[in-house]
Coordinates of C-alpha atoms in Angstrom, one line a residue:
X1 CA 0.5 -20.4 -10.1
X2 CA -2.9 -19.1 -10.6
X3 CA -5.9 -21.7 -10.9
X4 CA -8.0 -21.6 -14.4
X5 CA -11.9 -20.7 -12.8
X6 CA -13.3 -23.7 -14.7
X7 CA -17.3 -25.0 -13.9
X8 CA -15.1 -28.7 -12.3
X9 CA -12.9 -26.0 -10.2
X10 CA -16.2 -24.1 -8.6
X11 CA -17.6 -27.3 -8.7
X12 CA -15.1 -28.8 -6.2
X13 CA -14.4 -25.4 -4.4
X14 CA -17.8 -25.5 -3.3
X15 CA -17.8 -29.1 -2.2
X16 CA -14.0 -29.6 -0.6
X17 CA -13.2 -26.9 1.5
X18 CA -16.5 -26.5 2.8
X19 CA -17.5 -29.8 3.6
X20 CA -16.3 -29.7 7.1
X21 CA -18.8 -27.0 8.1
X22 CA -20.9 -28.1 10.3
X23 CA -22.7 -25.3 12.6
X24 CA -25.3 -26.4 14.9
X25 CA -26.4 -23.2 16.3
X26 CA -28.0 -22.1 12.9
X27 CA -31.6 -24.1 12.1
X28 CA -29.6 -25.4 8.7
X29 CA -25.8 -25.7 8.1
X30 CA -23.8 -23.7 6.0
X31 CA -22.5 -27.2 4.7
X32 CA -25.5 -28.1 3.1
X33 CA -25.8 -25.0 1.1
X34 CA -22.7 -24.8 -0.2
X35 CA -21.7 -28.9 -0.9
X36 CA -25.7 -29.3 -2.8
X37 CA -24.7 -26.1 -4.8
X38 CA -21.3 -28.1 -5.9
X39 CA -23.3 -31.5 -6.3
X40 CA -25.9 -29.5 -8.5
X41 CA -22.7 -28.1 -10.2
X42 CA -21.3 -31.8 -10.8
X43 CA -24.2 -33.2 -12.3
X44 CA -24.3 -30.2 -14.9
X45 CA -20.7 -30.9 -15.6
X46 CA -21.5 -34.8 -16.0
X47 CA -24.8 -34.3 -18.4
X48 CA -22.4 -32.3 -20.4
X49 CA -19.6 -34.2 -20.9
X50 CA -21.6 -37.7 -19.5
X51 CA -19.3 -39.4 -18.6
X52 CA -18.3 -41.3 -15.2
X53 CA -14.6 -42.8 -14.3
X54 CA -15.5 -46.6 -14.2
X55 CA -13.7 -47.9 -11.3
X56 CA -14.4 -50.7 -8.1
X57 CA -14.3 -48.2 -5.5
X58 CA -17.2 -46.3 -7.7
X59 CA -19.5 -49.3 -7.9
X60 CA -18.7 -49.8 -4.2
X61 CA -19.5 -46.6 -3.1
X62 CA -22.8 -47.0 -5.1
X63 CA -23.7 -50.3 -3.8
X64 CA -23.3 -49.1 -0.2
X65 CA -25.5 -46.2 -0.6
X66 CA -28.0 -48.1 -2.2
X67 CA -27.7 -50.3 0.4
X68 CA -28.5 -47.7 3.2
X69 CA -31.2 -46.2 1.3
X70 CA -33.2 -49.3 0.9
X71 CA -32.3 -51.3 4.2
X72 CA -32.9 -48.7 6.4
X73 CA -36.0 -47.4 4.8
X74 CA -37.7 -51.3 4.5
X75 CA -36.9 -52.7 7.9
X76 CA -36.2 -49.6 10.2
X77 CA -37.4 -46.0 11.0
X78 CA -33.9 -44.5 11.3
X79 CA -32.8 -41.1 12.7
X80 CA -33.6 -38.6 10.0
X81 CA -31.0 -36.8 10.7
X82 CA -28.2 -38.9 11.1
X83 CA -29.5 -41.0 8.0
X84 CA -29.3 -38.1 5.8
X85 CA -25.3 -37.5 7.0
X86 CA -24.3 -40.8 6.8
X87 CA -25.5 -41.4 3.1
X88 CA -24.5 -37.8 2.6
X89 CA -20.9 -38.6 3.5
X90 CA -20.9 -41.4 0.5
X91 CA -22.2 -38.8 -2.3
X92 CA -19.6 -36.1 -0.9
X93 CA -16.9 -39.1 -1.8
X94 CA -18.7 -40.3 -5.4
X95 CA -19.3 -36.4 -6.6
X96 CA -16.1 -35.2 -5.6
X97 CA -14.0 -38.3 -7.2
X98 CA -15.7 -38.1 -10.2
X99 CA -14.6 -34.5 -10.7
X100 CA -11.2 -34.7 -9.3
X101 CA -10.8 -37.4 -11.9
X102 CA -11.2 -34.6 -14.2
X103 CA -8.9 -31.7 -12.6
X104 CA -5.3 -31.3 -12.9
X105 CA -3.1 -32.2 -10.1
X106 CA -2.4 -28.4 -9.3
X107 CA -5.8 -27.4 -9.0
X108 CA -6.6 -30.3 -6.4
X109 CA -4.1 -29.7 -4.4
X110 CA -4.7 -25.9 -4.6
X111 CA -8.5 -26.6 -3.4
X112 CA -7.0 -29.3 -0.9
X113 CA -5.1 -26.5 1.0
X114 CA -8.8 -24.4 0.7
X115 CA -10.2 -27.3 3.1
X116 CA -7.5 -26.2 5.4
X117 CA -7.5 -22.5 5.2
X118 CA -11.5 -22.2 5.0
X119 CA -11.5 -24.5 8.1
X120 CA -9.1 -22.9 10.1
X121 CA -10.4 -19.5 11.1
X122 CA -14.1 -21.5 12.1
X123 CA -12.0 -24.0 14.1
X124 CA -10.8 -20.5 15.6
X125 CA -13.8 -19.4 16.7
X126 CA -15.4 -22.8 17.8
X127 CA -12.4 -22.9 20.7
X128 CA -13.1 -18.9 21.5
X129 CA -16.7 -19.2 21.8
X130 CA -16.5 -22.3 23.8
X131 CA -14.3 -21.8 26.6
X132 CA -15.7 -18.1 27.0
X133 CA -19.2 -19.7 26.9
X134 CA -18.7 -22.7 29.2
X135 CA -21.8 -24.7 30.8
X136 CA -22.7 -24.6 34.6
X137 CA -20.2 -26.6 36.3
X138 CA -22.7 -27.2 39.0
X139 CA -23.6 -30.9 38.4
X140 CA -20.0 -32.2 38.8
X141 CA -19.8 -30.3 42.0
X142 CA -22.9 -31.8 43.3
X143 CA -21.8 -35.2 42.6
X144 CA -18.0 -34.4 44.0
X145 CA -16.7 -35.1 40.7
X146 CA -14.7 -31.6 40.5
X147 CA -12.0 -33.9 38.2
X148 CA -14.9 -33.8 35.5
X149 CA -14.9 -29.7 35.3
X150 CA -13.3 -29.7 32.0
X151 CA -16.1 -31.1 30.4
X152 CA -17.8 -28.0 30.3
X153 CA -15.7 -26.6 28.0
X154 CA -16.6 -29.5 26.0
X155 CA -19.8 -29.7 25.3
X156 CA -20.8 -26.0 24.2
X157 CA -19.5 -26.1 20.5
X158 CA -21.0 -24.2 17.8
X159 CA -20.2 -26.7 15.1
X160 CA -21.2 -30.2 16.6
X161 CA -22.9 -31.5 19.5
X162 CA -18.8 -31.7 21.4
X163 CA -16.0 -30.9 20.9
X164 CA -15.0 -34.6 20.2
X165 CA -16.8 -34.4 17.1
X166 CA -14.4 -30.8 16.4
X167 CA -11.6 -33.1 17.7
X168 CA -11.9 -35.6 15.3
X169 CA -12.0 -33.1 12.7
X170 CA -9.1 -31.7 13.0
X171 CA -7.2 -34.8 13.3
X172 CA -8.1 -35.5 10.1
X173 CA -7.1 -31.9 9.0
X174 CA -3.4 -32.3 10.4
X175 CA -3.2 -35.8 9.2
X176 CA -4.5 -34.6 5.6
X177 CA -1.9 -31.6 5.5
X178 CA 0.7 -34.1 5.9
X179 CA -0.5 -35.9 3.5
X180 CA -0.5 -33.4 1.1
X181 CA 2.8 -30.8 1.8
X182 CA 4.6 -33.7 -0.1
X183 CA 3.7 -33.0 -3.5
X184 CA 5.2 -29.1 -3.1
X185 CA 7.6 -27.2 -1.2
X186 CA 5.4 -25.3 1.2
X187 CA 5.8 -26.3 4.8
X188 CA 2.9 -25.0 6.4
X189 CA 4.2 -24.4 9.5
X190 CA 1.4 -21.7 10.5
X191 CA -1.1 -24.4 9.9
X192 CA 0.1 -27.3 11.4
X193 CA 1.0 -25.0 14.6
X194 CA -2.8 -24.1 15.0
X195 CA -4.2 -27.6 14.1
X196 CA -2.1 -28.8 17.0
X197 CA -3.2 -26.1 19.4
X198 CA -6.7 -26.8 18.2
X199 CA -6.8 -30.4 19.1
X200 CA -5.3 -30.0 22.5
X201 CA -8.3 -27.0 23.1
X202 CA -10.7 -29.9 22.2
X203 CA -10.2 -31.5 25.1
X204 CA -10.6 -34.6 23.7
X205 CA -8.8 -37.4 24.9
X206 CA -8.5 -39.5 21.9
X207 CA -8.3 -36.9 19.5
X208 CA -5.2 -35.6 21.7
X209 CA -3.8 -39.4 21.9
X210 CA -4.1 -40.2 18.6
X211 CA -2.7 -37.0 17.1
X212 CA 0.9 -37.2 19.3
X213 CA 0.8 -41.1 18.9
X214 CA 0.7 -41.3 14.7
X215 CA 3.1 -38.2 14.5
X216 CA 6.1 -40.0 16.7
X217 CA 5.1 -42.7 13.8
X218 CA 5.5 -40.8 11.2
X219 CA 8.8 -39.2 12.7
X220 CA 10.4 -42.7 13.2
X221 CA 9.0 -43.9 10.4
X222 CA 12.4 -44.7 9.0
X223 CA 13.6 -46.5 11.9
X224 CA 10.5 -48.2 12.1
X225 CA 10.8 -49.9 9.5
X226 CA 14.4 -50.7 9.4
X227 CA 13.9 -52.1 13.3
X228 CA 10.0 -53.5 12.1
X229 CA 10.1 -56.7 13.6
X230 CA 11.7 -55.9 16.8
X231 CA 8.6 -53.0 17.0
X232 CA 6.6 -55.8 16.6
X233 CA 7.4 -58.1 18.8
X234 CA 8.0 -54.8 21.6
X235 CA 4.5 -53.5 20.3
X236 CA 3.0 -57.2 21.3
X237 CA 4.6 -57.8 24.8
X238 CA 3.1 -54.1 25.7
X239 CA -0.2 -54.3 24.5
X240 CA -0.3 -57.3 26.7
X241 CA 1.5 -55.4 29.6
X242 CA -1.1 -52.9 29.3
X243 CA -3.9 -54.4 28.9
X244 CA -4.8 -55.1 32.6
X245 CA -3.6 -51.8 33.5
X246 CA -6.3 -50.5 31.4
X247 CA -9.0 -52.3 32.7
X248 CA -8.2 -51.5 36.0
X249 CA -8.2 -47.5 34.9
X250 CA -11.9 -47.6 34.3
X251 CA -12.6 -48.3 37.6
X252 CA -11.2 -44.3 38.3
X253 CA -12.0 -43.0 34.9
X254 CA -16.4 -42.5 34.3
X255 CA -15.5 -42.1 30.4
X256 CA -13.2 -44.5 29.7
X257 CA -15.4 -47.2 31.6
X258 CA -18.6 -45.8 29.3
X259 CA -16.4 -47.1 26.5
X260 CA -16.7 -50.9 28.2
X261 CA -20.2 -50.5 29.3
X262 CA -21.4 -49.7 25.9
X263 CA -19.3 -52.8 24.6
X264 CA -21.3 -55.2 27.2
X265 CA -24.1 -53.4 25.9
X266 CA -23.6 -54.1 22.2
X267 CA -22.7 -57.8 23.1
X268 CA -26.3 -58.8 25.0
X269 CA -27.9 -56.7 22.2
X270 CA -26.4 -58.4 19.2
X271 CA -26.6 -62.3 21.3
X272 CA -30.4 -61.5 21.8
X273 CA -31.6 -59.6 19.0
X274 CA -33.4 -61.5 15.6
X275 CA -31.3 -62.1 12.7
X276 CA -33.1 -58.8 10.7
X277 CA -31.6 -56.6 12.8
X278 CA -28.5 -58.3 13.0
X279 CA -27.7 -58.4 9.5
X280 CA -29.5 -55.6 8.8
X281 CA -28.9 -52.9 11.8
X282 CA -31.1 -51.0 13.8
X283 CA -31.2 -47.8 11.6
X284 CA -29.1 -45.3 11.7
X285 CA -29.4 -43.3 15.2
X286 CA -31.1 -45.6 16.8
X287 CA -28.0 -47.0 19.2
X288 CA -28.9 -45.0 21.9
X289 CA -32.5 -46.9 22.3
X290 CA -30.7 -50.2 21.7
X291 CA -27.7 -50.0 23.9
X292 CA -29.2 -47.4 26.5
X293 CA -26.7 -44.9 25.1
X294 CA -24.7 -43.7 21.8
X295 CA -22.3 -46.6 20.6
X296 CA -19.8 -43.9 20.2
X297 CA -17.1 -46.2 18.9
X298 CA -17.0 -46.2 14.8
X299 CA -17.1 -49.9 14.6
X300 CA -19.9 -50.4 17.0
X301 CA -22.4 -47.7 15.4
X302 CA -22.5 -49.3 11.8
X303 CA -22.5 -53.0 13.2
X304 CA -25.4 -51.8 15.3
X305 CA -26.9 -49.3 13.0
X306 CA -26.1 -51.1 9.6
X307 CA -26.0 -54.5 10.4
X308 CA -23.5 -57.4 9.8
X309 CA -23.9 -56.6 6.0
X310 CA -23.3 -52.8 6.0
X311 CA -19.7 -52.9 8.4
X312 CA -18.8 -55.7 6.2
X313 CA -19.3 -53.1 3.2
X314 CA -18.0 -50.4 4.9
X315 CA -14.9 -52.2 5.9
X316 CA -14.2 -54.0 1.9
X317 CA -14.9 -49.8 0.7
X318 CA -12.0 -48.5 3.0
X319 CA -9.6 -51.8 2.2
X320 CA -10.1 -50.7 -1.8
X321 CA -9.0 -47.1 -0.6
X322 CA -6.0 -48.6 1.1
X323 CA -5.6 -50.7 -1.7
X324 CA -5.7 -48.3 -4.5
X325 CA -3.3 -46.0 -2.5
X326 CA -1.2 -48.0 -1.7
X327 CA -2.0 -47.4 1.9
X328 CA -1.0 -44.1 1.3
X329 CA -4.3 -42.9 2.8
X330 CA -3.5 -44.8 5.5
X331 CA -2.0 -41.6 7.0
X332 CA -5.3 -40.1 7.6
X333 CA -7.3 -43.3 7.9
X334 CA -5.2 -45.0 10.5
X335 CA -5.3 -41.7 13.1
X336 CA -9.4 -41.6 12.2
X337 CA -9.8 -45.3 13.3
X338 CA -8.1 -45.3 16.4
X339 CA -9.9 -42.1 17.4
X340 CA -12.9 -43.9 16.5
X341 CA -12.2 -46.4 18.9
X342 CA -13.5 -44.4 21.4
X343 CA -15.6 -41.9 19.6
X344 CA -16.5 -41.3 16.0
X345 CA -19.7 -39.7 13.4
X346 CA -20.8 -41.2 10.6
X347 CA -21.3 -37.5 9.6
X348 CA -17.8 -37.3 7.6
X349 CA -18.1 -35.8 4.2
X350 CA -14.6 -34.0 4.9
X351 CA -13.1 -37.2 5.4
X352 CA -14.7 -39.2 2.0
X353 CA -13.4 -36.4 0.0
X354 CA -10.2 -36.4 1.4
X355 CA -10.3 -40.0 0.3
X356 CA -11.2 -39.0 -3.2
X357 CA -8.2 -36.8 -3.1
X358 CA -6.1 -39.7 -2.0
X359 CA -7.1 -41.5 -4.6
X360 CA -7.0 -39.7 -7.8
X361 CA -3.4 -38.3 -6.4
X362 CA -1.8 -42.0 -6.2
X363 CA -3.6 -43.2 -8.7
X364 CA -1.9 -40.3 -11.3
X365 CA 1.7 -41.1 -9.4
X366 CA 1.5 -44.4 -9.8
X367 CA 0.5 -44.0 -13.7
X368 CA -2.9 -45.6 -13.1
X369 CA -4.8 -42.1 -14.2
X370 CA -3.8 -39.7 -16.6
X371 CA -3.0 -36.5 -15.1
X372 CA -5.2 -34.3 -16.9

């Protein structure tokens, strides 16, 4: 079925599918063109027919960006850049909600599908260009680390500074077209193949990890459940199990023991700092002169960059989304925050409009909003 072109469709076709694009090499990305065009295209649409869904996750959304706009302007001198992602990820979300509210439930998923096609064949070309343009090699050798080779085809991506960022992206891709194949009868097989082939080319550990270890969940989902506290109590007693093991793996792994120097880091910072930056942050980008190096994990970058208040926000936003879903967007959500345990961006537009799909999608099955 063919979409209507209506001013909300070119709206969000101009904000969704593209709002992964993120391409370092060029002085400006093509994101920003194309998502301000859509914005500039929603706020015509909303002095027209002005009106905005009233809803918590709305007023949430707005209070946190208010938030980052005045604490981080008043007691920091944040990171330009990364200031201008992070509060760009929250109007990606409140734009593309508001207008999804207004689309029919064919036309989102139709434009939902876009943010996988469009994505694709860029993905494509970030994994060519990378591992036939590799970096020397020659500073591993030097140090006799010839087991750390592999990162350089890792760190020349076109898109993002890594290809953990690329990594992360996709994850959310795969998770998202799972998400989403329910509501028809396509099976995406092409799609899902790639995105899978992608992630492993990332190189990326966690991205890797968290990709096969949320789709055996979602396979045994069913048993899962059925067997729920007997996963619990095996989930417990290996967690436990593991848990020295893991320690005694950073002594032989330089990354993985990054990840618990950066959390000793965080800890003297936040025991020692005063109580503006505490509740307050340090601004956004400015973990790496705090903690001697990028917090990487998701959780450590907004307690040290926003402060005690603004995790506290982020983390009531994303319960409402689980809420409101009925932790539906848990499928994508869940695989995002346990790659984020090791490595994450507050540059995420792709991901806060996924959200807004979510949203207006369970919201109309579950009666809540009338499908338009």
């Amino acid at each position: 079925m063919r979409n209507k072109i209506t001013i909300n469709y070119l709206a969000l076709f101009f904000i969704i599918p593209f709002s992964g694009f993120y391409i370092t090499v060029l002085p400006l990305s093509p994101i920003y063109f194309f998502v301000l065009f859509g914005i500039l295209l929603s706020i015509f649409i909303l002095l027209i027919k002005s009106s905005i869904k009233n809803s918590l996750e709305i007023y949430l959304s707005f209070l946190i960006l208010l938030y980052f706009s005045i604490s981080q302007q008043i007691f920091f001198i944040p990171n330009i850049s990364t200031y201008v992602n992070f509060n760009f990820s929250i109007v990606v979300f409140i734009v593309s909600y508001v207008i999804l509210y207004k689309t029919n439930s064919n036309t989102i998923i139709n434009i939902s599908e876009k943010l996988i096609y469009f994505s694709l064949p860029l993905l494509m070309f970030e994994a060519y260009y990378r591992y036939t343009h590799p970096i020397s090699g020659d500073i591993y050798i030097e140090k006799g680390r010839e087991d750390l080779l592999f990162y350089i085809y890792k760190m020349n991506s076109v898109m993002y500074q890594d290809s953990n960022f690329v990594g992360i992206f996709i994850l959310c891709l795969f998770f998202f077209l799972l998400y989403i194949k329910q509501f028809g009868e396509k099976k995406y097989y092409i799609s899902f193949s790639l995105l899978i082939i992608l992630t492993f080319a990332t190189l990326s550990r966690a991205s890797i990890i968290s990709l096969v270890f949320f789709s055996i969940l979602y396979l045994a989902r069913k048993k899962i459940y059925k067997y729920r506290y007997l996963v619990t109590i095996i989930t417990v007693i290996s967690i436990t199990l593991l848990f020295p093991i893991l320690i005694e793996y950073k002594n032989f792994d330089e990354s993985f023991a990054t990840r618990f120097h950066i959390f000793d880091n965080m800890m003297l910072y936040l025991s020692n700092t005063d109580l503006i930056s505490l509740f307050f942050g340090a601004g956004f980008g400015n973990s790496v002169d705090v903690l001697n190096r990028g917090a990487h994990n998701f959780f450590m970058t907004y307690l040290v960059e926003s402060g005690i208040i603004g995790t506290a926000l982020i983390i009531i936003f994303w319960s409402r989304i689980l809420y409101i879903t009925k932790f539906k967007a848990g499928i994508i959500m869940f695989p995002f925050l346990l790659n984020g345990l090791a490595f994450a961006s507050g540059a995420i537009p792709y991901l806060y409009a996924i959200f807004a799909i979510t949203i207006v999608l369970e919201s109309r099955r579950i009666g809540k909003c009338k499908i338009n």
